[in-house]
């Protein structure tokens, strides 16, 4: 299971506090929060009273507080972990409504679980959610929580350390394969593109990560069912059937269904095999991809020069 890239930052700046106020003034954002509705006013009072650029210590009273950042290094929400003995209560808010529905909440939950279990050494993590808050309920259940009990207004969800470890083991991504030739060419492509960049292109870094985890296979022993460079495959992409070819960036052609390996779907299918199901982050959310059939593979056809 691939969740969108999420980073939890423990440092809370004055600018972060202003962002929190903005979010908490939105009725849709705060209507399911168990806190009183004067939270934004309380933060404003703190800003008026304390003239410091870093406010981390003020937000960590009785809890661990984190700002949630996306892959563009933009704040999209916050996490509060409240310690109660060996149990931790988790509260997560995605503050900008434009980011709802992109599974950022689920990504933040998974990162928070790692902190709760491995850093705080909790034996279990709970989340108390209003029954009407179906969006949060879906996010927590998708992240592996199960319902523990409910009241007329709230549902309580829990996940234990044992359940979390099992979830990690089961969510290991499928093994992917690459030839030495493709690996060398793609590594050179990445190095050439990154050269001189001051801000790292996330598409290049994602491709590099996939190449590094791929198993290198001899060109003559490679299964004909693997997607290699210049392969043509039949995909189910978000429920629609598409024939695509995986090519280098300079050969990409949207009309001709030639996908650049640096495109989100292009990177996603590299090295996977017929029958594999893939969930992959794309700009509009998450793509559900199934590799239905390999229609052409250069290695299987003996076209080793491609």
PDB file of N, CA, C and O in Angstrom, residues 21-65:
ATOM      1  N   UNK A  21      -4.327  28.883  13.071  1.00  0.00           N
ATOM      2  CA  UNK A  21      -5.462  29.783  13.324  1.00  0.00           C
ATOM      3  C   UNK A  21      -6.358  29.850  12.092  1.00  0.00           C
ATOM      4  O   UNK A  21      -7.587  29.776  12.194  1.00  0.00           O
ATOM      5  N   UNK A  22      -5.736  29.982  10.943  1.00  0.00           N
ATOM      6  CA  UNK A  22      -6.498  30.050   9.687  1.00  0.00           C
ATOM      7  C   UNK A  22      -7.342  28.797   9.488  1.00  0.00           C
ATOM      8  O   UNK A  22      -8.526  28.878   9.140  1.00  0.00           O
ATOM      9  N   UNK A  23      -6.727  27.630   9.706  1.00  0.00           N
ATOM     10  CA  UNK A  23      -7.458  26.369   9.546  1.00  0.00           C
ATOM     11  C   UNK A  23      -8.619  26.279  10.540  1.00  0.00           C
ATOM     12  O   UNK A  23      -9.727  25.884  10.176  1.00  0.00           O
ATOM     13  N   UNK A  24      -8.344  26.610  11.789  1.00  0.00           N
ATOM     14  CA  UNK A  24      -9.337  26.413  12.845  1.00  0.00           C
ATOM     15  C   UNK A  24     -10.460  27.434  12.812  1.00  0.00           C
ATOM     16  O   UNK A  24     -11.432  27.317  13.569  1.00  0.00           O
ATOM     17  N   UNK A  25     -10.362  28.415  11.966  1.00  0.00           N
ATOM     18  CA  UNK A  25     -11.465  29.351  11.766  1.00  0.00           C
ATOM     19  C   UNK A  25     -12.450  28.843  10.720  1.00  0.00           C
ATOM     20  O   UNK A  25     -13.502  29.449  10.503  1.00  0.00           O
ATOM     21  N   UNK A  26     -12.102  27.715  10.084  1.00  0.00           N
ATOM     22  CA  UNK A  26     -12.981  27.086   9.095  1.00  0.00           C
ATOM     23  C   UNK A  26     -13.928  26.139   9.836  1.00  0.00           C
ATOM     24  O   UNK A  26     -13.491  25.174  10.463  1.00  0.00           O
ATOM     25  N   UNK A  27     -15.212  26.401   9.768  1.00  0.00           N
ATOM     26  CA  UNK A  27     -16.200  25.577  10.482  1.00  0.00           C
ATOM     27  C   UNK A  27     -16.148  24.121  10.077  1.00  0.00           C
ATOM     28  O   UNK A  27     -16.351  23.223  10.905  1.00  0.00           O
ATOM     29  N   UNK A  28     -15.893  23.850   8.802  1.00  0.00           N
ATOM     30  CA  UNK A  28     -15.847  22.467   8.329  1.00  0.00           C
ATOM     31  C   UNK A  28     -14.642  21.728   8.904  1.00  0.00           C
ATOM     32  O   UNK A  28     -14.700  20.526   9.144  1.00  0.00           O
ATOM     33  N   UNK A  29     -13.544  22.421   9.112  1.00  0.00           N
ATOM     34  CA  UNK A  29     -12.339  21.800   9.664  1.00  0.00           C
ATOM     35  C   UNK A  29     -12.524  21.466  11.137  1.00  0.00           C
ATOM     36  O   UNK A  29     -12.158  20.385  11.607  1.00  0.00           O
ATOM     37  N   UNK A  30     -13.126  22.372  11.881  1.00  0.00           N
ATOM     38  CA  UNK A  30     -13.153  22.210  13.337  1.00  0.00           C
ATOM     39  C   UNK A  30     -14.428  21.558  13.882  1.00  0.00           C
ATOM     40  O   UNK A  30     -14.510  21.261  15.065  1.00  0.00           O
ATOM     41  N   UNK A  31     -15.427  21.321  13.024  1.00  0.00           N
ATOM     42  CA  UNK A  31     -16.718  20.906  13.576  1.00  0.00           C
ATOM     43  C   UNK A  31     -16.682  19.537  14.246  1.00  0.00           C
ATOM     44  O   UNK A  31     -17.537  19.245  15.083  1.00  0.00           O
ATOM     45  N   UNK A  32     -15.708  18.682  13.892  1.00  0.00           N
ATOM     46  CA  UNK A  32     -15.627  17.366  14.517  1.00  0.00           C
ATOM     47  C   UNK A  32     -14.527  17.281  15.572  1.00  0.00           C
ATOM     48  O   UNK A  32     -14.254  16.213  16.107  1.00  0.00           O
ATOM     49  N   UNK A  33     -13.868  18.408  15.855  1.00  0.00           N
ATOM     50  CA  UNK A  33     -12.831  18.398  16.888  1.00  0.00           C
ATOM     51  C   UNK A  33     -13.476  18.358  18.266  1.00  0.00           C
ATOM     52  O   UNK A  33     -14.477  19.028  18.519  1.00  0.00           O
ATOM     53  N   UNK A  34     -12.879  17.570  19.154  1.00  0.00           N
ATOM     54  CA  UNK A  34     -13.414  17.469  20.513  1.00  0.00           C
ATOM     55  C   UNK A  34     -13.016  18.678  21.368  1.00  0.00           C
ATOM     56  O   UNK A  34     -13.571  18.910  22.427  1.00  0.00           O
ATOM     57  N   UNK A  35     -12.027  19.455  20.886  1.00  0.00           N
ATOM     58  CA  UNK A  35     -11.608  20.645  21.620  1.00  0.00           C
ATOM     59  C   UNK A  35     -12.710  21.708  21.572  1.00  0.00           C
ATOM     60  O   UNK A  35     -13.568  21.692  20.700  1.00  0.00           O
ATOM     61  N   UNK A  36     -12.632  22.636  22.485  1.00  0.00           N
ATOM     62  CA  UNK A  36     -13.577  23.751  22.449  1.00  0.00           C
ATOM     63  C   UNK A  36     -13.314  24.589  21.199  1.00  0.00           C
ATOM     64  O   UNK A  36     -12.216  24.594  20.655  1.00  0.00           O
ATOM     65  N   UNK A  37     -14.332  25.336  20.787  1.00  0.00           N
ATOM     66  CA  UNK A  37     -14.235  26.086  19.547  1.00  0.00           C
ATOM     67  C   UNK A  37     -13.480  27.404  19.689  1.00  0.00           C
ATOM     68  O   UNK A  37     -13.484  28.214  18.760  1.00  0.00           O
ATOM     69  N   UNK A  38     -12.838  27.635  20.836  1.00  0.00           N
ATOM     70  CA  UNK A  38     -12.062  28.859  20.989  1.00  0.00           C
ATOM     71  C   UNK A  38     -10.563  28.590  20.889  1.00  0.00           C
ATOM     72  O   UNK A  38      -9.751  29.371  21.375  1.00  0.00           O
ATOM     73  N   UNK A  39     -10.189  27.451  20.267  1.00  0.00           N
ATOM     74  CA  UNK A  39      -8.774  27.099  20.151  1.00  0.00           C
ATOM     75  C   UNK A  39      -8.014  28.168  19.387  1.00  0.00           C
ATOM     76  O   UNK A  39      -6.916  28.574  19.785  1.00  0.00           O
ATOM     77  N   UNK A  40      -8.564  28.644  18.252  1.00  0.00           N
ATOM     78  CA  UNK A  40      -7.855  29.645  17.457  1.00  0.00           C
ATOM     79  C   UNK A  40      -7.649  30.930  18.268  1.00  0.00           C
ATOM     80  O   UNK A  40      -6.598  31.578  18.162  1.00  0.00           O
ATOM     81  N   UNK A  41      -8.634  31.279  19.098  1.00  0.00           N
ATOM     82  CA  UNK A  41      -8.490  32.476  19.946  1.00  0.00           C
ATOM     83  C   UNK A  41      -7.378  32.279  20.967  1.00  0.00           C
ATOM     84  O   UNK A  41      -6.609  33.207  21.251  1.00  0.00           O
ATOM     85  N   UNK A  42      -7.277  31.077  21.518  1.00  0.00           N
ATOM     86  CA  UNK A  42      -6.216  30.777  22.489  1.00  0.00           C
ATOM     87  C   UNK A  42      -4.836  30.886  21.846  1.00  0.00           C
ATOM     88  O   UNK A  42      -3.889  31.402  22.457  1.00  0.00           O
ATOM     89  N   UNK A  43      -4.713  30.387  20.605  1.00  0.00           N
ATOM     90  CA  UNK A  43      -3.430  30.477  19.908  1.00  0.00           C
ATOM     91  C   UNK A  43      -3.089  31.944  19.645  1.00  0.00           C
ATOM     92  O   UNK A  43      -1.938  32.372  19.792  1.00  0.00           O
ATOM     93  N   UNK A  44      -4.091  32.738  19.275  1.00  0.00           N
ATOM     94  CA  UNK A  44      -3.869  34.175  19.030  1.00  0.00           C
ATOM     95  C   UNK A  44      -3.367  34.867  20.293  1.00  0.00           C
ATOM     96  O   UNK A  44      -2.461  35.713  20.231  1.00  0.00           O
ATOM     97  N   UNK A  45      -3.928  34.497  21.432  1.00  0.00           N
ATOM     98  CA  UNK A  45      -3.483  35.084  22.695  1.00  0.00           C
ATOM     99  C   UNK A  45      -2.041  34.730  23.000  1.00  0.00           C
ATOM    100  O   UNK A  45      -1.270  35.558  23.494  1.00  0.00           O
ATOM    101  N   UNK A  46      -1.668  33.493  22.671  1.00  0.00           N
ATOM    102  CA  UNK A  46      -0.271  33.072  22.875  1.00  0.00           C
ATOM    103  C   UNK A  46       0.660  33.906  22.000  1.00  0.00           C
ATOM    104  O   UNK A  46       1.710  34.371  22.459  1.00  0.00           O
ATOM    105  N   UNK A  47       0.277  34.124  20.747  1.00  0.00           N
ATOM    106  CA  UNK A  47       1.115  34.912  19.838  1.00  0.00           C
ATOM    107  C   UNK A  47       1.258  36.350  20.323  1.00  0.00           C
ATOM    108  O   UNK A  47       2.319  36.964  20.173  1.00  0.00           O
ATOM    109  N   UNK A  48       0.192  36.892  20.911  1.00  0.00           N
ATOM    110  CA  UNK A  48       0.251  38.254  21.434  1.00  0.00           C
ATOM    111  C   UNK A  48       1.134  38.336  22.680  1.00  0.00           C
ATOM    112  O   UNK A  48       1.791  39.358  22.926  1.00  0.00           O
ATOM    113  N   UNK A  49       1.149  37.263  23.440  1.00  0.00           N
ATOM    114  CA  UNK A  49       1.856  37.250  24.716  1.00  0.00           C
ATOM    115  C   UNK A  49       3.326  36.873  24.586  1.00  0.00           C
ATOM    116  O   UNK A  49       4.178  37.332  25.350  1.00  0.00           O
ATOM    117  N   UNK A  50       3.639  35.991  23.624  1.00  0.00           N
ATOM    118  CA  UNK A  50       4.995  35.454  23.494  1.00  0.00           C
ATOM    119  C   UNK A  50       5.584  35.889  22.155  1.00  0.00           C
ATOM    120  O   UNK A  50       5.056  35.555  21.098  1.00  0.00           O
ATOM    121  N   UNK A  51       6.685  36.612  22.207  1.00  0.00           N
ATOM    122  CA  UNK A  51       7.324  37.101  20.983  1.00  0.00           C
ATOM    123  C   UNK A  51       8.546  36.241  20.658  1.00  0.00           C
ATOM    124  O   UNK A  51       9.687  36.685  20.750  1.00  0.00           O
ATOM    125  N   UNK A  52       8.272  34.991  20.276  1.00  0.00           N
ATOM    126  CA  UNK A  52       9.341  34.055  19.940  1.00  0.00           C
ATOM    127  C   UNK A  52       9.091  33.469  18.556  1.00  0.00           C
ATOM    128  O   UNK A  52       7.940  33.238  18.166  1.00  0.00           O
ATOM    129  N   UNK A  53      10.167  33.196  17.797  1.00  0.00           N
ATOM    130  CA  UNK A  53       9.974  32.601  16.467  1.00  0.00           C
ATOM    131  C   UNK A  53       9.604  31.121  16.524  1.00  0.00           C
ATOM    132  O   UNK A  53       8.953  30.601  15.629  1.00  0.00           O
ATOM    133  N   UNK A  54      10.041  30.426  17.602  1.00  0.00           N
ATOM    134  CA  UNK A  54       9.775  28.996  17.760  1.00  0.00           C
ATOM    135  C   UNK A  54       8.901  28.794  18.990  1.00  0.00           C
ATOM    136  O   UNK A  54       9.234  29.244  20.085  1.00  0.00           O
ATOM    137  N   UNK A  55       7.766  28.091  18.792  1.00  0.00           N
ATOM    138  CA  UNK A  55       6.785  27.931  19.874  1.00  0.00           C
ATOM    139  C   UNK A  55       6.565  26.464  20.241  1.00  0.00           C
ATOM    140  O   UNK A  55       5.546  26.118  20.841  1.00  0.00           O
ATOM    141  N   UNK A  56       7.520  25.625  19.910  1.00  0.00           N
ATOM    142  CA  UNK A  56       7.369  24.181  20.105  1.00  0.00           C
ATOM    143  C   UNK A  56       6.975  23.834  21.535  1.00  0.00           C
ATOM    144  O   UNK A  56       6.063  23.031  21.764  1.00  0.00           O
ATOM    145  N   UNK A  57       7.657  24.426  22.510  1.00  0.00           N
ATOM    146  CA  UNK A  57       7.421  24.069  23.909  1.00  0.00           C
ATOM    147  C   UNK A  57       5.999  24.392  24.351  1.00  0.00           C
ATOM    148  O   UNK A  57       5.444  23.720  25.230  1.00  0.00           O
ATOM    149  N   UNK A  58       5.380  25.390  23.739  1.00  0.00           N
ATOM    150  CA  UNK A  58       4.018  25.762  24.119  1.00  0.00           C
ATOM    151  C   UNK A  58       2.979  24.790  23.560  1.00  0.00           C
ATOM    152  O   UNK A  58       1.911  24.618  24.130  1.00  0.00           O
ATOM    153  N   UNK A  59       3.294  24.164  22.447  1.00  0.00           N
ATOM    154  CA  UNK A  59       2.364  23.220  21.825  1.00  0.00           C
ATOM    155  C   UNK A  59       2.542  21.796  22.351  1.00  0.00           C
ATOM    156  O   UNK A  59       1.721  20.933  22.062  1.00  0.00           O
ATOM    157  N   UNK A  60       3.617  21.552  23.092  1.00  0.00           N
ATOM    158  CA  UNK A  60       3.897  20.196  23.559  1.00  0.00           C
ATOM    159  C   UNK A  60       3.577  19.980  25.032  1.00  0.00           C
ATOM    160  O   UNK A  60       4.091  19.060  25.650  1.00  0.00           O
ATOM    161  N   UNK A  61       2.721  20.807  25.583  1.00  0.00           N
ATOM    162  CA  UNK A  61       2.318  20.628  26.970  1.00  0.00           C
ATOM    163  C   UNK A  61       1.329  19.469  27.086  1.00  0.00           C
ATOM    164  O   UNK A  61       0.202  19.550  26.599  1.00  0.00           O
ATOM    165  N   UNK A  62       1.761  18.392  27.691  1.00  0.00           N
ATOM    166  CA  UNK A  62       0.910  17.223  27.887  1.00  0.00           C
ATOM    167  C   UNK A  62       0.723  16.374  26.649  1.00  0.00           C
ATOM    168  O   UNK A  62      -0.132  15.471  26.645  1.00  0.00           O
ATOM    169  N   UNK A  63       1.489  16.648  25.595  1.00  0.00           N
ATOM    170  CA  UNK A  63       1.328  15.875  24.366  1.00  0.00           C
ATOM    171  C   UNK A  63       2.558  16.052  23.475  1.00  0.00           C
ATOM    172  O   UNK A  63       3.484  16.780  23.818  1.00  0.00           O
ATOM    173  N   UNK A  64       2.551  15.365  22.347  1.00  0.00           N
ATOM    174  CA  UNK A  64       3.511  15.607  21.264  1.00  0.00           C
ATOM    175  C   UNK A  64       2.730  16.216  20.103  1.00  0.00           C
ATOM    176  O   UNK A  64       1.734  15.644  19.660  1.00  0.00           O
ATOM    177  N   UNK A  65       3.191  17.363  19.636  1.00  0.00           N
ATOM    178  CA  UNK A  65       2.480  18.070  18.570  1.00  0.00           C
ATOM    179  C   UNK A  65       3.388  18.140  17.339  1.00  0.00           C
ATOM    180  O   UNK A  65       4.578  18.445  17.451  1.00  0.00           O
TER     181      UNK A  65
END
